[in-house]
Amino acid sequence: MGLKEFFFPKKRDFLKMLADQSEKTLSGMRALRDFMKEPSPANAGRVKEIETEADELRYLLINELNRAFVTPIDREDIFALSRAVDDIIDYGQRTVEEMGIYEVKPTFYMQRMVEVLLGATENINQAILALKKPCPAILKYLLRTKKAENHIEHLYHEALVELFKSKDTIRILKIRELYRHLSNSADRCDEAANIISDIVIKIT
């Protein structure tokens, strides 16, 4: 770091970087939805490609965060929100990867959970975009995310009840793990909503 940058540090737009990351994650969840409708190698590859791009955006954000003297919101909140958003698509990509390993086709419940997950991710993205100029609408996005997470948990338990009717133990173990990944992705949406709520309280 040169003297000029030390005394006059470059202003970094962390809210835009968070928005870029959340929009990339949203693209990844749309690709996951497409994969659940048509589980082709091309659609699986698209999910992996976007997940990798999302990881790169998170790396850039964290690198800039480590170099910044001043941030528009608490750096701990920026880091935690970026991590939660990253985990959303990570669990989605892991689902696709393990479906290939286990040779499992999308089930009705996987498709439904991903549809609701996509809606939750859309609301997280809208809430992050709204952080630049917080308004009452942001609470609407957070509430919708909470409702989506509850819906996914309901679907998760419903799916397990149906799954355990099977006598195929190996299939049960495989699919239960995939359902758990999608449930974990929903938990990260909920975590992101909680972090955004904390940020809003601090800056308003």
Coordinates of C-alpha atoms in Angstrom, one line a residue:
M1 CA 0.0 0.0 0.0
G2 CA 1.5 3.4 -1.0
L3 CA 1.4 6.6 1.1
K4 CA -1.3 8.1 -1.1
E5 CA -3.6 5.1 -0.6
F6 CA -2.7 5.1 3.1
F7 CA -3.7 8.7 3.7
F8 CA -6.5 8.8 1.1
P9 CA -7.9 5.3 1.0
K10 CA -10.0 4.3 -2.0
K11 CA -13.7 4.3 -1.3
R12 CA -15.0 0.8 -1.9
D13 CA -18.7 0.2 -2.6
F14 CA -19.3 -2.8 -0.4
L15 CA -23.1 -2.5 -0.7
K16 CA -22.7 -2.9 -4.5
M17 CA -20.3 -5.8 -4.0
L18 CA -22.9 -7.5 -1.8
A19 CA -25.6 -6.8 -4.4
D20 CA -23.4 -8.3 -7.1
Q21 CA -22.8 -11.4 -5.0
S22 CA -26.5 -11.8 -4.2
E23 CA -27.5 -11.3 -7.8
K24 CA -25.0 -14.0 -8.9
T25 CA -26.4 -16.3 -6.2
L26 CA -29.9 -15.6 -7.5
S27 CA -28.7 -16.6 -11.0
G28 CA -27.4 -19.8 -9.5
M29 CA -30.7 -20.7 -7.9
R30 CA -32.5 -20.1 -11.2
A31 CA -30.0 -22.5 -12.8
L32 CA -30.8 -25.0 -9.9
R33 CA -34.5 -24.6 -10.7
D34 CA -33.8 -25.3 -14.3
F35 CA -31.7 -28.4 -13.4
M36 CA -34.6 -29.7 -11.2
K37 CA -36.9 -29.4 -14.2
E38 CA -34.4 -31.0 -16.6
P39 CA -31.4 -32.7 -14.9
S40 CA -29.1 -32.6 -17.9
P41 CA -25.3 -32.4 -17.7
A42 CA -25.5 -29.0 -19.3
N43 CA -27.8 -27.7 -16.6
A44 CA -25.6 -29.3 -13.9
G45 CA -22.6 -27.6 -15.4
R46 CA -24.3 -24.3 -15.4
V47 CA -25.0 -24.5 -11.7
K48 CA -21.4 -25.3 -11.0
E49 CA -20.2 -22.5 -13.3
I50 CA -22.3 -19.9 -11.5
E51 CA -21.3 -21.2 -8.1
T52 CA -17.7 -20.7 -9.0
E53 CA -18.4 -17.2 -10.2
A54 CA -20.2 -16.4 -6.9
D55 CA -17.1 -17.7 -5.0
E56 CA -14.9 -15.4 -6.9
L57 CA -17.1 -12.4 -6.1
R58 CA -17.0 -13.3 -2.4
Y59 CA -13.2 -13.6 -2.6
L60 CA -13.0 -10.1 -4.1
L61 CA -15.3 -8.7 -1.4
I62 CA -13.4 -10.3 1.5
N63 CA -10.1 -9.1 0.0
E64 CA -11.3 -5.5 -0.2
L65 CA -12.8 -5.8 3.2
N66 CA -9.4 -6.7 4.7
R67 CA -7.9 -3.7 3.0
A68 CA -10.5 -1.1 4.0
F69 CA -10.2 1.3 6.9
V70 CA -13.8 2.5 6.9
T71 CA -16.9 0.6 5.8
P72 CA -20.5 1.8 5.4
I73 CA -21.8 -0.8 7.8
D74 CA -20.0 -3.0 10.3
R75 CA -17.4 -5.1 8.6
E76 CA -18.5 -8.1 10.7
D77 CA -22.0 -7.7 9.2
I78 CA -20.6 -7.4 5.7
F79 CA -18.5 -10.6 6.2
A80 CA -21.4 -12.5 7.8
L81 CA -23.9 -11.5 5.1
S82 CA -21.5 -12.4 2.3
R83 CA -20.9 -15.8 3.9
A84 CA -24.6 -16.6 4.3
V85 CA -25.4 -15.6 0.7
D86 CA -22.4 -17.7 -0.5
D87 CA -23.7 -20.7 1.5
I88 CA -27.1 -20.5 -0.2
I89 CA -25.7 -21.4 -3.6
D90 CA -23.0 -23.7 -2.2
Y91 CA -25.7 -26.0 -0.8
G92 CA -27.5 -25.8 -4.1
Q93 CA -24.4 -26.8 -6.0
R94 CA -23.7 -29.6 -3.6
T95 CA -27.2 -30.9 -4.1
V96 CA -26.6 -31.1 -7.9
E97 CA -23.1 -32.7 -7.5
E98 CA -24.3 -35.4 -5.1
M99 CA -27.4 -36.1 -7.3
G100 CA -24.9 -37.0 -10.0
I101 CA -22.8 -39.1 -7.6
Y102 CA -25.8 -41.0 -6.2
E103 CA -27.5 -41.2 -9.6
V104 CA -30.7 -39.7 -8.2
K105 CA -33.3 -38.0 -10.2
P106 CA -35.2 -34.9 -8.9
T107 CA -38.2 -35.8 -6.7
F108 CA -41.4 -33.8 -6.4
Y109 CA -40.2 -32.5 -3.0
M110 CA -36.8 -31.4 -4.4
Q111 CA -38.6 -29.4 -7.1
R112 CA -41.0 -27.8 -4.7
M113 CA -38.2 -26.9 -2.2
V114 CA -36.1 -25.3 -4.9
E115 CA -39.0 -23.3 -6.2
V116 CA -39.6 -21.9 -2.7
L117 CA -35.8 -21.4 -2.3
L118 CA -35.7 -19.4 -5.4
G119 CA -38.4 -17.1 -4.1
A120 CA -36.5 -16.7 -0.8
T121 CA -33.3 -15.8 -2.7
E122 CA -35.1 -13.3 -4.8
N123 CA -36.3 -11.6 -1.6
I124 CA -32.8 -11.6 -0.1
N125 CA -31.5 -10.0 -3.2
Q126 CA -34.2 -7.3 -3.1
A127 CA -33.4 -6.6 0.5
I128 CA -29.7 -6.2 -0.1
L129 CA -30.4 -3.9 -3.0
A130 CA -32.6 -1.8 -0.7
L131 CA -29.8 -1.4 1.9
K132 CA -28.4 1.5 -0.1
K133 CA -31.5 3.5 0.9
P134 CA -33.4 1.6 3.6
C135 CA -37.2 1.8 3.3
P136 CA -40.2 0.0 4.8
A137 CA -40.3 -2.4 1.8
I138 CA -37.1 -4.0 3.1
L139 CA -39.1 -5.5 6.0
K140 CA -41.5 -7.0 3.5
Y141 CA -38.7 -8.8 1.8
L142 CA -37.3 -10.1 5.1
L143 CA -40.8 -11.4 6.2
R144 CA -41.3 -13.2 2.9
T145 CA -37.9 -14.8 3.3
K146 CA -38.9 -16.0 6.8
K147 CA -42.1 -17.4 5.5
A148 CA -40.3 -19.2 2.7
E149 CA -37.9 -20.8 5.2
N150 CA -40.8 -22.0 7.3
H151 CA -42.5 -23.4 4.1
I152 CA -39.3 -25.3 3.2
E153 CA -39.0 -26.8 6.6
H154 CA -42.6 -28.0 6.3
L155 CA -41.8 -29.5 2.9
Y156 CA -38.6 -31.1 4.3
H157 CA -40.4 -32.9 7.1
E158 CA -43.3 -33.9 4.7
A159 CA -40.7 -35.2 2.3
L160 CA -39.0 -37.3 5.0
V161 CA -42.3 -38.8 6.1
E162 CA -42.9 -39.9 2.5
L163 CA -39.3 -41.1 2.0
F164 CA -39.4 -43.3 5.1
K165 CA -42.3 -45.3 3.7
S166 CA -39.7 -46.8 1.3
K167 CA -38.0 -50.1 2.2
D168 CA -34.9 -49.2 0.2
T169 CA -32.5 -48.1 2.9
I170 CA -29.7 -47.0 0.5
R171 CA -32.2 -44.8 -1.4
I172 CA -33.4 -43.3 1.9
L173 CA -29.9 -42.3 3.0
K174 CA -29.1 -40.8 -0.4
I175 CA -32.2 -38.7 -0.7
R176 CA -32.4 -37.7 2.9
E177 CA -28.9 -36.1 2.5
L178 CA -30.1 -34.2 -0.6
Y179 CA -33.1 -32.9 1.2
R180 CA -30.9 -31.8 4.1
H181 CA -28.8 -29.7 1.7
L182 CA -31.8 -27.9 0.4
S183 CA -33.0 -27.4 4.0
N184 CA -29.6 -26.0 4.9
S185 CA -29.8 -23.6 2.0
A186 CA -33.1 -22.3 3.3
D187 CA -31.5 -21.9 6.8
R188 CA -28.9 -19.7 5.2
C189 CA -31.6 -17.5 3.6
D190 CA -33.0 -17.1 7.1
E191 CA -29.6 -16.3 8.5
A192 CA -29.1 -13.7 5.7
A193 CA -32.5 -12.1 6.6
N194 CA -31.5 -11.9 10.3
I195 CA -28.2 -10.2 9.4
I196 CA -30.0 -7.7 7.1
S197 CA -32.5 -7.0 9.9
D198 CA -29.6 -6.2 12.3
I199 CA -28.0 -3.9 9.7
V200 CA -31.2 -2.0 9.2
I201 CA -31.6 -1.4 12.9
K202 CA -28.0 -0.1 13.2
I203 CA -28.2 2.3 10.2
T204 CA -31.7 3.8 10.8

